[in-house]
Short mmCIF file of C-alpha atoms in Angstrom, two decimals:
data_model
loop_
_atom_site.label_atom_id
_atom_site.label_comp_id
_atom_site.label_asym_id
_atom_site.label_seq_id
_atom_site.Cartn_x
_atom_site.Cartn_y
_atom_site.Cartn_z
CA MET A 1 18.29 -10.89 16.42
CA ASN A 2 15.47 -10.80 13.89
CA ASN A 3 17.57 -8.62 11.56
CA ARG A 4 20.41 -11.18 11.57
CA ARG A 5 17.92 -13.96 10.84
CA ASN A 6 16.51 -11.96 7.92
CA GLN A 7 20.03 -11.36 6.59
CA ARG A 8 20.80 -15.10 6.77
CA ILE A 9 17.56 -15.95 4.95
CA GLY A 10 18.30 -13.25 2.36
CA ALA A 11 21.77 -14.66 1.73
CA GLN A 12 20.34 -18.17 1.32
CA VAL A 13 17.71 -16.93 -1.14
CA GLU A 14 20.41 -15.12 -3.14
CA ARG A 15 22.44 -18.35 -3.38
CA ILE A 16 19.36 -20.33 -4.48
CA ALA A 17 18.44 -17.61 -7.01
CA ALA A 18 22.01 -17.59 -8.40
CA LEU A 19 21.85 -21.35 -8.97
CA ARG A 20 18.44 -20.99 -10.64
CA LEU A 21 19.80 -18.27 -12.95
CA ILE A 22 22.72 -20.51 -13.95
CA TYR A 23 20.26 -23.34 -14.62
CA LEU A 24 18.21 -20.97 -16.80
CA GLY A 25 21.32 -20.23 -18.90
CA PHE A 26 22.48 -16.88 -17.57
CA LYS A 27 26.26 -16.41 -17.40
CA MET A 28 28.64 -14.68 -14.99
CA VAL A 29 26.07 -14.68 -12.17
CA CYS A 30 27.42 -12.86 -9.14
CA ARG A 31 26.22 -11.27 -5.95
CA ILE A 32 26.22 -7.48 -5.64
CA SER A 33 27.77 -6.39 -2.35
CA THR A 34 26.22 -3.68 -0.23
CA PRO A 35 28.66 -0.74 0.06
CA THR A 36 30.43 -0.85 3.43
CA ALA A 37 33.23 0.89 5.28
CA ILE A 38 35.31 -0.17 8.26
CA ILE A 39 35.06 2.46 10.98
CA ARG A 40 36.81 1.87 14.31
CA GLY A 41 37.05 -1.82 13.52
CA LYS A 42 33.36 -2.24 12.72
CA ARG A 43 31.76 -2.82 9.35
CA ILE A 44 29.22 -0.08 8.64
CA PHE A 45 26.73 -0.14 5.75
CA CYS A 46 27.14 3.14 3.90
CA GLY A 47 24.83 2.90 0.91
CA LYS A 48 22.26 0.87 -0.92
CA ALA A 49 23.14 -1.98 -3.28
CA GLU A 50 22.11 -1.66 -6.91
CA GLY A 51 20.30 -5.00 -6.60
CA ASP A 52 21.07 -8.46 -5.28
CA LEU A 53 22.54 -10.24 -8.30
CA ARG A 54 24.08 -9.36 -11.67
CA ALA A 55 24.43 -11.62 -14.66
CA VAL A 56 24.94 -11.60 -18.40
CA GLY A 57 22.02 -12.62 -20.56
CA PRO A 58 21.58 -13.51 -24.23
CA GLY A 59 23.73 -11.45 -26.57
CA GLY A 60 25.69 -9.97 -23.67
CA THR A 61 22.67 -8.16 -22.20
CA SER A 62 23.09 -6.85 -18.66
CA VAL A 63 20.85 -8.59 -16.10
CA LEU A 64 19.85 -7.11 -12.74
CA VAL A 65 18.05 -9.30 -10.19
CA GLU A 66 16.26 -8.37 -6.98
CA CYS A 67 15.65 -11.33 -4.63
CA LYS A 68 12.71 -11.58 -2.24
CA SER A 69 11.51 -14.24 0.19
CA ARG A 70 7.84 -14.03 1.14
CA PRO A 71 5.79 -17.08 2.18
CA GLU A 72 2.46 -16.48 0.41
CA ARG A 73 2.23 -13.45 -1.87
CA LEU A 74 4.72 -10.97 -3.26
CA THR A 75 3.39 -7.43 -3.12
CA PHE A 76 4.78 -4.28 -4.65
CA SER A 77 5.32 -2.90 -1.14
CA ASP A 78 7.75 -5.80 -0.46
CA LEU A 79 10.17 -3.94 -2.74
CA GLU A 80 11.76 -0.82 -1.36
CA LYS A 81 11.30 2.30 -3.46
CA HIS A 82 14.94 2.34 -4.62
CA GLN A 83 14.71 -1.35 -5.62
CA SER A 84 11.75 -0.92 -7.95
CA ALA A 85 13.29 2.30 -9.31
CA ARG A 86 16.55 0.47 -10.15
CA LEU A 87 14.69 -2.36 -11.86
CA ASP A 88 12.70 0.19 -13.90
CA GLU A 89 15.82 2.19 -14.81
CA HIS A 90 17.82 -0.91 -15.79
CA LEU A 91 14.94 -2.08 -17.99
CA ALA A 92 14.61 1.36 -19.62
CA LEU A 93 18.33 1.29 -20.47
CA GLY A 94 17.90 -1.98 -22.38
CA GLY A 95 18.84 -4.45 -19.66
CA ILE A 96 16.91 -7.43 -18.39
CA SER A 97 15.41 -6.80 -14.95
CA LEU A 98 14.25 -9.82 -12.95
CA VAL A 99 12.71 -10.57 -9.58
CA ALA A 100 13.64 -13.88 -7.95
CA TRP A 101 10.83 -14.70 -5.53
CA HIS A 102 11.28 -17.52 -3.03
CA ASN A 103 8.15 -18.76 -1.29
CA SER A 104 6.77 -21.94 0.25
CA ASP A 105 6.36 -23.47 -3.24
CA GLY A 106 9.93 -22.83 -4.43
CA ILE A 107 11.71 -20.09 -6.34
CA TYR A 108 10.42 -18.20 -9.36
CA VAL A 109 12.51 -15.99 -11.66
CA LEU A 110 10.11 -13.38 -12.98
CA PRO A 111 10.60 -10.81 -15.76
CA TRP A 112 10.10 -7.32 -14.34
CA ASP A 113 8.76 -5.99 -17.65
CA ILE A 114 5.94 -8.55 -17.64
CA MET A 115 5.19 -7.92 -13.96
CA ARG A 116 4.90 -4.17 -14.63
CA ALA A 117 2.93 -4.63 -17.87
CA GLN A 118 0.40 -6.78 -16.03
CA GLY A 119 -0.20 -4.19 -13.32
CA PHE A 120 2.35 -5.02 -10.64
CA GLY A 121 2.53 -1.71 -8.81
CA LYS A 122 1.23 0.07 -5.71
CA GLY A 123 -1.51 -1.95 -4.06
CA HIS A 124 -0.94 -5.06 -6.20
CA GLY A 125 0.67 -8.41 -5.63
CA ILE A 126 1.13 -11.83 -7.15
CA GLY A 127 0.65 -15.39 -5.97
CA SER A 128 2.29 -18.69 -6.82
CA GLU A 129 -0.18 -19.48 -9.61
CA TRP A 130 0.64 -16.24 -11.48
CA ALA A 131 4.35 -16.73 -10.86
CA ALA A 132 4.34 -20.32 -12.15
CA LYS A 133 2.62 -19.19 -15.34
CA ASN A 134 4.94 -16.22 -15.98
CA GLU A 135 8.33 -17.39 -14.69
CA ILE A 136 11.28 -17.73 -17.03
CA LYS A 137 11.75 -21.28 -18.27
CA PRO A 138 15.01 -22.81 -19.54
CA ASN A 139 15.89 -21.67 -23.08
CA GLN A 140 13.06 -19.11 -23.04
CA LYS A 141 13.51 -15.70 -24.61
CA THR A 142 13.68 -13.24 -21.73
CA THR A 143 12.52 -10.06 -23.42
CA ASP A 144 10.14 -8.99 -26.16
CA LYS A 145 13.16 -7.62 -28.08
CA GLU A 146 14.66 -11.11 -28.41
CA SER A 147 11.43 -12.56 -29.80
CA LYS A 148 11.38 -10.16 -32.76
#
């Protein structure tokens, strides 16, 4: 029962995050489906999704978004190992990696490169104050490369 509730909340957060991304100016925002197979009439999850959302950013840049819902703080351990690895890999390949964090104050779209540069890693977390200061704003450049 709790797993179904978490899935419903996750789906709601993904929809809210997608709307926020559109508001921020990202294009072609879409949900990434978890790989499944139908076996004996039942849907079975058979792999891990690359992330939660994909989009196209400025200049056609690939955007990968991981969505999280945590009431107070977002900690590095809230991300599964494969999720942080995908965000790191996507960023290293020249894409824009983002974390959409929904909490009791609202939703924040946070640049993964800034989170990592400011020490977001094992044993670290962020609160609403940090998120509000570092979130992407409308018409804001989303990477250091765009600023140059």
